């Protein structure tokens, strides 16, 4: 994963308000497709993931907002062409929905853990 800090509106991802002072942009640059047998593993598979985290301030309140875009492209393995298209589509949608939910859970859990660690370290410095 590549992380970049962008400031002052320079090269912000689409959808990030220009008044935001800093954006943490992420880009998945390396990944591996695991868990599929050779017979159903696609011959070509492309995954693109880009995202951004930034502070959103409104009055004296501040929140962390984020966005993530993911694109997936692959060639269907010949053995799967025997399955009706509507069944393949329904299964693919269910798998992708679960994948996105799983990613959200992991990101939210990591953010909470990182914030707790930050809070504890900050409290120790004040003592």
XYZ file of C-alpha atoms in Angstrom, residues 80-90:
11
model
C -17.710 -21.176 -14.881
C -19.241 -20.399 -18.277
C -21.472 -23.455 -17.761
C -23.268 -21.690 -14.884
C -26.214 -19.466 -15.927
C -25.337 -15.774 -16.071
C -27.999 -14.675 -13.555
C -26.664 -17.171 -10.982
C -23.066 -15.994 -11.554
C -24.151 -12.359 -11.181
C -26.040 -13.024 -7.932
